[in-house]
CSV table of C-alpha atoms and ligand atoms in Angstrom, one decimal:
chain,number,residue,atom,x,y,z
A,1,MET,CA,0.0,0.0,0.0
A,2,ALA,CA,1.5,3.4,-1.0
A,3,LEU,CA,1.4,6.4,1.3
A,4,ALA,CA,0.4,9.9,0.7
A,5,ALA,CA,3.5,12.2,0.4
A,6,GLN,CA,4.6,13.1,3.9
A,7,THR,CA,7.8,14.7,5.0
A,8,ALA,CA,9.8,12.7,7.5
A,9,GLU,CA,13.3,13.5,8.6
A,10,LEU,CA,15.8,12.6,11.3
A,11,VAL,CA,16.6,15.6,13.4
A,12,CYS,CA,19.3,16.0,16.1
A,13,PHE,CA,17.6,16.2,19.5
A,14,ASN,CA,20.1,18.7,20.8
A,15,ALA,CA,18.1,22.0,20.7
A,16,LYS,CA,21.3,24.0,19.9
A,17,CYS,CA,22.1,21.8,16.9
A,18,ARG,CA,18.9,20.4,15.2
A,19,THR,CA,20.9,19.2,12.2
A,20,ARG,CA,18.5,17.4,9.8
A,21,TYR,CA,19.2,14.1,8.0
A,22,ALA,CA,17.3,12.0,5.5
A,23,ILE,CA,14.9,9.5,7.1
A,24,THR,CA,16.9,6.8,5.2
A,25,ASP,CA,20.3,7.7,6.6
A,26,VAL,CA,21.8,4.9,8.6
A,27,LEU,CA,22.6,7.0,11.7
A,28,TYR,CA,22.1,6.6,15.4
A,29,ASN,CA,23.7,9.9,16.5
A,30,CYS,CA,24.2,13.4,15.0
A,31,THR,CA,27.4,13.5,13.0
A,32,LYS,CA,28.0,17.1,14.1
A,33,CYS,CA,27.4,17.1,17.8
A,34,GLY,CA,26.9,13.5,18.8
A,35,GLY,CA,23.4,14.2,20.0
A,36,LEU,CA,20.5,11.7,19.8
A,37,LEU,CA,18.3,11.6,16.7
A,38,GLU,CA,14.5,11.7,16.5
A,39,ALA,CA,12.0,11.3,13.7
A,40,VAL,CA,10.2,14.5,12.9
A,41,TYR,CA,7.2,14.8,10.5
A,42,GLY,CA,5.5,17.5,8.5
A,43,SER,CA,1.9,18.4,9.3
A,44,ILE,CA,-0.4,15.5,10.2
A,45,ASP,CA,-4.1,15.8,9.5
A,46,ALA,CA,-5.6,14.6,12.8
A,47,SER,CA,-9.2,15.5,12.1
A,48,ASP,CA,-10.6,12.0,11.5
A,49,LEU,CA,-8.0,9.9,13.2
A,50,LYS,CA,-9.9,8.9,16.4
A,51,LYS,CA,-12.7,7.5,14.2
A,52,VAL,CA,-10.2,5.8,11.8
A,53,PHE,CA,-8.3,4.1,14.7
A,54,ARG,CA,-11.6,2.9,16.2
A,55,GLU,CA,-12.9,1.5,12.9
A,56,ARG,CA,-9.6,-0.4,12.3
A,57,ARG,CA,-10.3,-2.4,15.5
A,58,MET,CA,-13.0,-4.2,13.4
A,59,SER,CA,-10.6,-4.9,10.5
A,60,ASN,CA,-8.7,-8.1,9.8
A,61,ASP,CA,-6.1,-6.3,7.7
A,62,PRO,CA,-2.8,-7.3,9.4
A,63,LEU,CA,-1.7,-3.6,9.6
A,64,ASP,CA,-5.0,-2.7,11.3
A,65,ALA,CA,-4.9,-5.7,13.6
A,66,SER,CA,-1.5,-4.6,14.9
A,67,GLY,CA,-1.8,-2.5,18.0
A,68,VAL,CA,1.2,-0.5,16.6
A,69,TRP,CA,0.5,0.0,12.9
A,70,ARG,CA,-3.2,0.8,13.6
A,71,TYR,CA,-1.9,4.2,14.6
A,72,ARG,CA,0.5,4.5,11.6
A,73,GLU,CA,-0.5,8.1,10.8
A,74,LEU,CA,1.2,9.2,14.0
A,75,PHE,CA,4.6,7.8,12.9
A,76,PRO,CA,4.7,8.2,9.1
A,77,PHE,CA,8.3,7.4,8.5
A,78,LEU,CA,7.8,4.7,5.8
A,79,ASP,CA,6.8,5.5,2.2
A,80,ASP,CA,5.1,2.1,1.8
A,81,TYR,CA,4.1,-0.7,4.1
A,82,SER,CA,5.4,-3.7,2.2
A,83,CYS,CA,8.4,-3.9,4.5
A,84,VAL,CA,6.3,-4.3,7.7
A,85,THR,CA,6.6,-7.5,9.6
A,86,THR,CA,3.9,-7.8,12.2
A,87,LEU,CA,3.2,-10.4,14.9
A,88,ARG,CA,0.0,-8.6,15.9
A,89,GLU,CA,2.0,-6.7,18.6
A,90,GLY,CA,0.4,-4.3,21.0
A,91,ASN,CA,-3.3,-4.9,21.6
A,92,THR,CA,-2.4,-5.1,25.3
A,93,PRO,CA,-5.1,-4.6,27.9
A,94,LEU,CA,-5.8,-2.0,30.5
A,95,LEU,CA,-6.5,-3.8,33.7
A,96,ASP,CA,-8.4,-2.1,36.5
A,97,ALA,CA,-11.3,-2.2,38.9
A,98,SER,CA,-11.6,-5.2,41.3
A,99,ALA,CA,-8.6,-7.0,39.6
A,100,THR,CA,-6.2,-4.3,40.7
A,101,GLN,CA,-7.7,-3.2,44.0
A,102,GLN,CA,-5.2,-5.0,46.1
A,103,ALA,CA,-2.3,-3.4,44.3
A,104,ALA,CA,-4.0,0.0,44.5
A,105,THR,CA,-4.5,-0.4,48.3
A,106,TYR,CA,-0.9,-1.5,48.7
A,107,ALA,CA,0.4,1.6,47.0
A,108,GLY,CA,-2.0,3.9,49.0
A,109,LEU,CA,-4.2,4.6,46.0
A,110,ASP,CA,-8.0,4.4,45.7
A,111,ARG,CA,-7.6,2.7,42.3
A,112,ILE,CA,-4.9,1.9,39.8
A,113,THR,CA,-4.9,0.9,36.1
A,114,PHE,CA,-2.2,-1.4,34.7
A,115,LYS,CA,-1.3,-1.2,31.0
A,116,HIS,CA,0.2,-4.7,30.7
A,117,GLN,CA,2.8,-4.8,27.9
A,118,GLY,CA,3.6,-8.4,29.0
A,119,PHE,CA,0.7,-9.5,26.8
A,120,ASN,CA,2.8,-8.8,23.7
A,121,PRO,CA,3.9,-11.6,21.3
A,122,THR,CA,7.3,-12.0,23.0
A,123,GLY,CA,6.1,-10.9,26.4
A,124,SER,CA,7.4,-7.3,26.6
A,125,PHE,CA,6.9,-3.7,25.4
A,126,LYS,CA,9.9,-4.1,23.1
A,127,ASP,CA,7.6,-5.6,20.4
A,128,ASN,CA,5.9,-2.3,19.9
A,129,GLY,CA,9.2,-0.7,18.9
A,130,MET,CA,10.7,-3.7,17.2
A,131,THR,CA,8.1,-4.0,14.5
A,132,CYS,CA,9.0,-0.5,13.5
A,133,GLY,CA,12.8,-1.0,13.8
A,134,VAL,CA,12.7,-4.1,11.7
A,135,ALA,CA,10.5,-2.4,9.1
A,136,GLN,CA,13.1,0.3,8.7
A,137,ALA,CA,15.8,-2.4,8.5
A,138,ARG,CA,14.0,-4.1,5.7
A,139,ARG,CA,13.3,-0.8,3.9
A,140,LEU,CA,17.1,-0.1,4.0
A,141,GLY,CA,17.8,-3.5,2.6
A,142,MET,CA,19.7,-4.7,5.8
A,143,ARG,CA,20.5,-8.4,6.0
A,144,ARG,CA,21.7,-8.4,9.6
A,145,VAL,CA,20.5,-6.7,12.7
A,146,ALA,CA,22.1,-6.5,16.1
A,147,CYS,CA,21.4,-5.5,19.7
A,148,VAL,CA,22.8,-5.7,23.2
A,149,SER,CA,20.2,-6.5,25.7
A,150,THR,CA,19.3,-7.2,29.2
A,151,GLY,CA,17.0,-9.8,27.6
A,152,ASN,CA,13.7,-8.4,26.4
A,153,THR,CA,15.1,-6.4,23.4
A,154,SER,CA,17.0,-9.5,22.3
A,155,ALA,CA,13.9,-11.8,22.6
A,156,SER,CA,11.9,-9.3,20.6
A,157,MET,CA,14.5,-8.6,18.0
A,158,ALA,CA,15.2,-12.3,17.5
A,159,ALA,CA,11.5,-12.9,16.9
A,160,TYR,CA,10.9,-10.0,14.4
A,161,ALA,CA,14.1,-10.6,12.5
A,162,ALA,CA,13.3,-14.3,12.2
A,163,ALA,CA,9.8,-13.5,11.0
A,164,ALA,CA,11.2,-11.0,8.5
A,165,GLY,CA,14.0,-13.3,7.2
A,166,ILE,CA,16.8,-11.2,8.5
A,167,GLU,CA,19.7,-12.5,10.6
A,168,PRO,CA,19.6,-11.5,14.3
A,169,LEU,CA,22.9,-11.1,16.2
A,170,ILE,CA,22.5,-10.8,19.9
A,171,PHE,CA,24.9,-9.7,22.6
A,172,LEU,CA,24.1,-10.3,26.2
A,173,PRO,CA,25.8,-9.7,29.6
A,174,HIS,CA,27.0,-13.1,30.5
A,175,GLY,CA,25.3,-14.6,33.5
A,176,ASN,CA,23.1,-11.5,34.0
A,177,ILE,CA,19.9,-12.1,32.1
A,178,SER,CA,17.0,-14.3,33.0
A,179,PHE,CA,16.9,-17.8,31.6
A,180,GLY,CA,13.5,-17.2,30.0
A,181,LYS,CA,14.7,-14.4,27.9
A,182,LEU,CA,17.9,-16.2,26.8
A,183,ALA,CA,15.7,-19.2,25.9
A,184,GLN,CA,13.6,-17.0,23.7
A,185,ALA,CA,16.6,-15.7,21.7
A,186,LEU,CA,17.8,-19.3,21.2
A,187,GLU,CA,14.4,-20.6,20.2
A,188,TYR,CA,13.9,-17.8,17.6
A,189,GLY,CA,17.2,-18.8,16.1
A,190,ALA,CA,19.3,-15.8,16.9
A,191,ARG,CA,23.1,-16.0,16.8
A,192,THR,CA,23.7,-15.3,20.5
A,193,PHE,CA,26.9,-14.1,22.1
A,194,GLU,CA,27.3,-13.8,25.9
A,195,VAL,CA,30.0,-11.3,26.7
A,196,ASP,CA,31.8,-11.0,30.1
A,197,ALA,CA,30.9,-7.3,30.5
A,198,ASN,CA,27.8,-5.3,31.6
A,199,PHE,CA,25.1,-3.8,29.3
A,200,ASP,CA,26.8,-0.4,29.0
A,201,GLN,CA,30.2,-1.9,28.1
A,202,ILE,CA,28.6,-4.2,25.5
A,203,LEU,CA,26.6,-1.4,23.9
A,204,ALA,CA,29.9,0.4,23.2
A,205,LEU,CA,31.3,-2.8,21.7
A,206,VAL,CA,28.3,-3.4,19.5
A,207,ARG,CA,28.3,0.1,18.2
A,208,VAL,CA,31.9,-0.4,17.0
A,209,LEU,CA,30.9,-3.7,15.4
A,210,ALA,CA,27.8,-2.3,13.8
A,211,GLU,CA,30.0,0.3,12.0
A,212,ARG,CA,32.8,-2.0,11.2
A,213,VAL,CA,30.8,-4.9,9.7
A,214,GLY,CA,27.7,-3.0,8.5
A,215,ILE,CA,25.0,-4.4,10.8
A,216,TYR,CA,21.9,-2.4,11.6
A,217,LEU,CA,21.6,-1.6,15.3
A,218,LEU,CA,18.3,-2.1,16.9
A,219,ASN,CA,18.9,-0.8,20.4
A,220,SER,CA,16.6,2.0,21.6
A,221,VAL,CA,19.2,4.6,20.3
A,222,ASN,CA,17.6,3.7,17.0
A,223,PRO,CA,14.9,6.4,16.5
A,224,PHE,CA,12.5,4.0,14.8
A,225,ARG,CA,12.2,1.8,17.9
A,226,ILE,CA,11.1,5.0,19.8
A,227,GLU,CA,8.5,5.7,17.1
A,228,GLY,CA,7.0,2.3,17.6
A,229,GLN,CA,7.0,2.5,21.4
A,230,LYS,CA,4.9,5.7,21.1
A,231,SER,CA,2.0,3.4,20.2
A,232,ILE,CA,1.8,2.2,23.8
A,233,ILE,CA,0.6,5.6,24.7
A,234,PHE,CA,-1.7,5.9,21.6
A,235,GLU,CA,-3.3,2.6,22.5
A,236,MET,CA,-3.6,3.4,26.2
A,237,LEU,CA,-5.4,6.7,25.4
A,238,GLU,CA,-7.6,5.2,22.8
A,239,GLN,CA,-8.7,2.6,25.3
A,240,ARG,CA,-9.6,5.4,27.7
A,241,ASP,CA,-11.6,7.2,25.0
A,242,TRP,CA,-8.7,9.8,24.9
A,243,ARG,CA,-9.1,10.8,28.6
A,244,ALA,CA,-5.6,11.5,29.8
A,245,PRO,CA,-4.7,10.1,33.2
A,246,GLU,CA,-3.0,12.4,35.8
A,247,TRP,CA,0.0,10.1,36.0
A,248,ILE,CA,1.7,7.5,33.8
A,249,VAL,CA,4.3,5.5,35.8
A,250,LEU,CA,7.0,3.4,34.2
A,251,PRO,CA,10.3,1.7,35.0
A,252,GLY,CA,13.5,3.4,33.7
A,253,GLY,CA,16.6,1.6,32.4
A,254,ASN,CA,18.1,2.8,29.2
A,255,LEU,CA,15.3,5.4,29.2
A,256,GLY,CA,14.1,4.7,25.7
A,257,ASN,CA,10.5,4.1,26.8
A,258,THR,CA,10.5,7.3,28.8
A,259,SER,CA,11.6,9.1,25.7
A,260,ALA,CA,8.9,7.4,23.6
A,261,PHE,CA,6.1,8.1,26.0
A,262,GLY,CA,7.0,11.8,26.4
A,263,LYS,CA,7.3,12.3,22.6
A,264,ALA,CA,3.9,10.5,22.1
A,265,LEU,CA,2.2,12.7,24.6
A,266,ARG,CA,3.7,16.0,23.3
A,267,GLU,CA,2.6,15.0,19.8
A,268,LEU,CA,-0.9,14.1,20.8
A,269,MET,CA,-1.2,17.5,22.6
A,270,ALA,CA,0.1,19.3,19.5
A,271,LEU,CA,-2.5,17.5,17.3
A,272,GLY,CA,-5.3,18.2,19.8
A,273,LEU,CA,-6.0,14.5,20.3
A,274,ILE,CA,-5.7,15.0,24.1
A,275,ASN,CA,-6.2,18.2,26.1
A,276,LYS,CA,-4.2,17.5,29.2
A,277,MET,CA,-0.6,16.4,29.6
A,278,PRO,CA,-0.2,13.5,32.0
A,279,ARG,CA,2.8,13.6,34.3
A,280,LEU,CA,5.4,10.9,33.9
A,281,ALA,CA,6.8,9.1,36.9
A,282,VAL,CA,10.0,7.2,36.1
A,283,ILE,CA,11.1,4.6,38.6
A,284,GLN,CA,14.6,3.2,38.8
A,285,ALA,CA,16.2,0.4,40.9
A,286,ALA,CA,18.3,1.9,43.6
A,287,GLY,CA,21.4,0.0,42.5
A,288,ALA,CA,21.1,1.3,38.9
A,289,SER,CA,19.7,4.8,39.3
A,290,PRO,CA,21.9,7.4,37.6
A,291,PHE,CA,18.9,9.2,36.2
A,292,TYR,CA,17.3,9.5,39.6
A,293,GLU,CA,20.5,10.8,41.1
A,294,PHE,CA,20.9,13.3,38.3
A,295,VAL,CA,17.4,14.7,38.5
A,296,GLN,CA,17.6,14.8,42.3
A,297,HIS,CA,20.9,16.5,42.6
A,298,GLY,CA,21.5,18.3,39.3
A,299,GLY,CA,25.0,19.0,38.1
A,300,GLU,CA,26.7,16.7,35.6
A,301,PHE,CA,25.2,13.4,34.5
A,302,HIS,CA,27.2,10.6,36.1
A,303,ALA,CA,26.9,7.0,35.0
A,304,VAL,CA,26.8,4.3,37.6
A,305,GLU,CA,29.9,2.2,36.9
A,306,LYS,CA,28.7,-1.1,38.4
A,307,PRO,CA,24.9,-1.2,38.3
A,308,GLU,CA,23.4,-3.9,40.4
A,309,THR,CA,19.8,-5.0,40.7
A,310,LEU,CA,17.9,-8.3,40.6
A,311,ALA,CA,15.6,-6.6,38.2
A,312,THR,CA,18.1,-7.4,35.5
A,313,ALA,CA,16.0,-5.8,32.8
A,314,ILE,CA,16.9,-2.4,34.2
A,315,ARG,CA,20.4,-3.1,35.3
A,316,ILE,CA,21.9,-0.2,33.3
A,317,GLY,CA,24.3,2.4,34.6
A,318,ASP,CA,24.8,4.6,31.6
A,319,PRO,CA,21.4,5.1,29.9
A,320,VAL,CA,21.9,6.4,26.4
A,321,SER,CA,18.5,8.2,26.2
A,322,TRP,CA,18.9,10.3,29.3
A,323,PRO,CA,18.9,13.7,27.5
A,324,LYS,CA,15.6,12.8,25.8
A,325,ALA,CA,14.1,11.4,29.1
A,326,LEU,CA,15.1,14.5,31.0
A,327,HIS,CA,13.3,16.7,28.5
A,328,GLU,CA,10.2,14.5,28.7
A,329,VAL,CA,10.1,14.3,32.5
A,330,ARG,CA,10.5,18.1,32.7
A,331,SER,CA,8.0,18.9,30.0
A,332,SER,CA,5.4,16.7,31.6
A,333,GLY,CA,6.0,18.0,35.1
A,334,GLY,CA,7.1,14.5,36.0
A,335,VAL,CA,9.2,13.0,38.7
A,336,VAL,CA,11.9,10.3,39.1
A,337,GLU,CA,11.9,7.9,42.1
A,338,GLN,CA,14.1,5.0,43.1
A,339,VAL,CA,13.2,1.8,44.9
A,340,ASN,CA,15.2,-0.9,46.6
A,341,GLU,CA,15.3,-4.6,46.0
A,342,GLN,CA,12.9,-5.5,48.9
A,343,GLU,CA,10.4,-2.9,47.7
A,344,ILE,CA,10.5,-4.3,44.1
A,345,ALA,CA,10.1,-7.9,45.3
A,346,ASP,CA,7.1,-7.1,47.6
A,347,ALA,CA,5.4,-4.9,45.0
A,348,LYS,CA,5.8,-7.7,42.5
A,349,ALA,CA,4.2,-10.2,44.8
A,350,GLN,CA,1.3,-7.9,45.3
A,351,ILE,CA,0.8,-7.5,41.5
A,352,GLY,CA,0.9,-11.3,41.4
A,353,ARG,CA,-1.8,-11.6,44.0
A,354,CYS,CA,-4.1,-9.6,41.7
A,355,GLY,CA,-4.0,-12.5,39.3
A,356,ILE,CA,-1.9,-10.3,37.0
A,357,GLY,CA,1.8,-10.7,37.6
A,358,CYS,CA,4.8,-9.2,35.9
A,359,GLU,CA,8.6,-9.4,35.8
A,360,PRO,CA,10.7,-7.6,38.5
A,361,ALA,CA,11.5,-4.4,36.5
A,362,SER,CA,7.8,-3.8,35.9
A,363,ALA,CA,7.0,-4.0,39.6
A,364,ALA,CA,9.3,-1.0,40.2
A,365,THR,CA,6.2,1.0,39.1
A,366,LEU,CA,4.0,-0.1,42.0
A,367,ALA,CA,6.9,0.1,44.5
A,368,GLY,CA,7.6,3.6,43.3
A,369,LEU,CA,4.0,4.6,43.5
A,370,LYS,CA,3.8,3.4,47.1
A,371,LYS,CA,6.7,5.9,48.0
A,372,LEU,CA,5.2,8.7,45.9
A,373,THR,CA,1.8,8.5,47.6
A,374,ALA,CA,3.4,8.3,51.0
A,375,ARG,CA,5.3,11.5,50.3
A,376,GLY,CA,2.2,13.2,49.0
A,377,VAL,CA,3.6,13.6,45.5
A,378,VAL,CA,0.8,11.4,44.0
A,379,ASP,CA,-2.6,12.1,45.6
A,380,HIS,CA,-4.4,8.9,46.8
A,381,GLY,CA,-7.4,9.7,44.6
A,382,ALA,CA,-5.3,10.3,41.5
A,383,ASP,CA,-6.0,8.7,38.1
A,384,VAL,CA,-2.9,6.6,37.6
A,385,VAL,CA,-1.8,4.2,34.8
A,386,ALA,CA,1.2,2.1,35.6
A,387,VAL,CA,2.9,0.3,32.7
A,388,LEU,CA,3.8,-3.3,33.4
A,389,THR,CA,6.6,-3.7,30.9
A,390,GLY,CA,7.2,-7.5,30.9
A,391,ASN,CA,5.4,-10.8,31.5
A,392,LEU,CA,5.5,-12.8,34.8
A,393,LEU,CA,7.1,-15.8,33.1
A,394,LYS,CA,10.1,-13.9,31.9
A,395,ASP,CA,11.9,-14.6,35.2
A,396,PRO,CA,10.5,-17.6,37.0
A,397,ASP,CA,13.7,-18.2,38.9
A,398,TYR,CA,13.3,-14.9,40.8
A,399,ILE,CA,9.7,-15.8,41.7
A,400,TYR,CA,10.5,-19.2,43.0
A,401,ARG,CA,13.4,-17.9,45.2
A,402,TYR,CA,11.2,-15.1,46.6
A,403,HIS,CA,8.4,-17.4,47.6
A,404,THR,CA,10.7,-19.9,49.1
A,405,GLY,CA,12.8,-17.4,51.0
A,406,GLN,CA,15.9,-17.9,48.9
A,407,LEU,CA,16.1,-14.6,47.1
A,408,GLU,CA,19.3,-12.6,47.8
A,409,ALA,CA,20.0,-9.0,46.7
A,410,PRO,CA,23.4,-8.2,45.2
A,411,GLY,CA,25.9,-8.2,48.0
A,412,GLY,CA,24.2,-11.2,49.6
A,413,VAL,CA,21.5,-9.2,51.5
A,414,LYS,CA,18.6,-11.6,52.1
A,415,ILE,CA,15.2,-10.5,50.7
A,416,GLU,CA,12.3,-11.2,53.1
A,417,SER,CA,9.7,-13.4,51.6
A,418,THR,CA,7.0,-10.9,53.0
A,419,TYR,CA,4.2,-12.3,50.8
A,420,GLY,CA,5.8,-15.7,50.2
A,421,ASN,CA,3.7,-18.7,49.1
A,422,ARG,CA,5.3,-22.1,49.3
A,423,SER,CA,4.2,-25.3,47.8
A,424,VAL,CA,3.5,-28.2,50.1
A,425,VAL,CA,4.7,-31.7,49.3
A,426,VAL,CA,2.0,-34.3,50.1
A,427,PRO,CA,1.8,-38.1,49.7
A,428,ASN,CA,-0.5,-39.6,47.0
A,429,ASP,CA,-3.2,-40.2,49.6
A,430,ALA,CA,-6.6,-38.5,49.8
A,431,ASP,CA,-6.9,-38.9,53.6
A,432,ALA,CA,-3.5,-37.3,54.2
A,433,ILE,CA,-4.3,-34.4,51.8
A,434,ALA,CA,-7.7,-33.9,53.4
A,435,ARG,CA,-6.1,-33.5,56.8
A,436,VAL,CA,-3.8,-30.8,55.4
A,437,LEU,CA,-6.8,-29.0,53.9
B,501,F0G,N1,11.1,-3.0,31.8
B,501,F0G,C1,11.6,-4.1,31.1
B,501,F0G,C2,10.9,-5.4,31.3
B,501,F0G,C3,12.7,-4.0,30.3
B,501,F0G,O1,13.1,-5.0,29.6
B,501,F0G,C4,13.3,-2.7,30.2
B,501,F0G,C5,14.5,-2.6,29.3
B,501,F0G,C6,12.8,-1.7,30.9
B,501,F0G,C7,11.7,-1.8,31.7
B,501,F0G,C8,13.4,-0.3,30.8
B,501,F0G,O2,13.1,0.3,29.6
B,501,F0G,O3,15.3,0.8,28.8
B,501,F0G,O4,13.3,1.9,27.8
B,501,F0G,O5,14.1,2.5,30.1
B,501,F0G,N2,15.1,-3.5,28.7
B,501,F0G,C9,16.2,-3.4,27.7
B,501,F0G,C10,16.5,-4.7,27.1
B,501,F0G,C11,17.3,-2.5,28.2
B,501,F0G,O6,17.6,-4.9,26.6
B,501,F0G,O7,15.6,-5.5,27.0
B,501,F0G,P1,14.0,1.5,29.0
């Protein structure tokens, strides 16, 4: 399907530079100042969009059935859609009411809504961005794509590259990703390298390799990933009939998602599709919280050299997208909070008790909210959407250890199994089991 002519460019995010590049340039940073790049579009006609998006929910066209491409007018970087590979990503639910009451009460809120990105094809929000990143890779004629990952990006990239017939190359911090995520990369057929270094160090390595051997990089420094992740916000607002919440809460690692959410919200405001700007609350794990420290104390941005957290998805000390994330937190009147390992683990168990569940990094949202309501930053009656970024089954080892009192934080500190739930071994005997019951 061909598209109406539409200008799309890559523009340096640095306000003092704003150098423009063709949308098809293979670039991840500005060649003049080193700044991050973003996709910028000419005028978008938003007059009928709400109706068009709603009607597409009834359509079986693969593009319309995707919870990302359904909103394609809001990220018109392609000039035709033949290069799109979709696994029907997005389409993730808003969960609220009685299902989430226990979590709301835990966090000191009257109610809470979860936008659960763990319902995606590979179990995390990365799929929203990856379908766009892989479409751009195909458009550019790339044969190989690469990423470094704490696990979810790699699972997602492996799946989309496999489906698109492109070779995925994956680089992981050896021994520091969950088994479930590594298993996904292997099953989807990715060439997988485990490197004895942390995420930040491997990202530097992969950037050198990408340049040297001509592989297309699909980390969130890739602006097309960010474009796709904007659809999490589009879908959330459409599901709420375009009523903006007061707060949107999300975990912060490399800060790509924070950048995407802020960009999406600003663009929706500019187009008149929403009339109130929600505030972003970004939650980091205390052992990997350079962005929290920076926003709290100002001065220079300092990376955390040895980031540590059991929430391995957000074990990142030098987040590449911090300049964008800073802009988005400030322009939304947002906040940044940090939470410790016990707080994450207990919040996670509470989300589990709702019958919902999520992976550890996602639970940082509820843990952070508990602190923010206690401090009076978030009002108990506020309309809050917390984004659960990954599926419960991504990290079963963590869950088992928590519930059986074997979970240890980095440094050997024991995590209390506050809401633990152990299985009971019983004989194959109805009388014996009846006595236990
Ligand atoms: N939650 C989950 C489950 C994640 O996998 C990640 C990032 C984040 C939150 C943080 O998002 O980086 O946009 O701030 N995972 C990346 C990966 C780094 O490699 O899968 P962010």
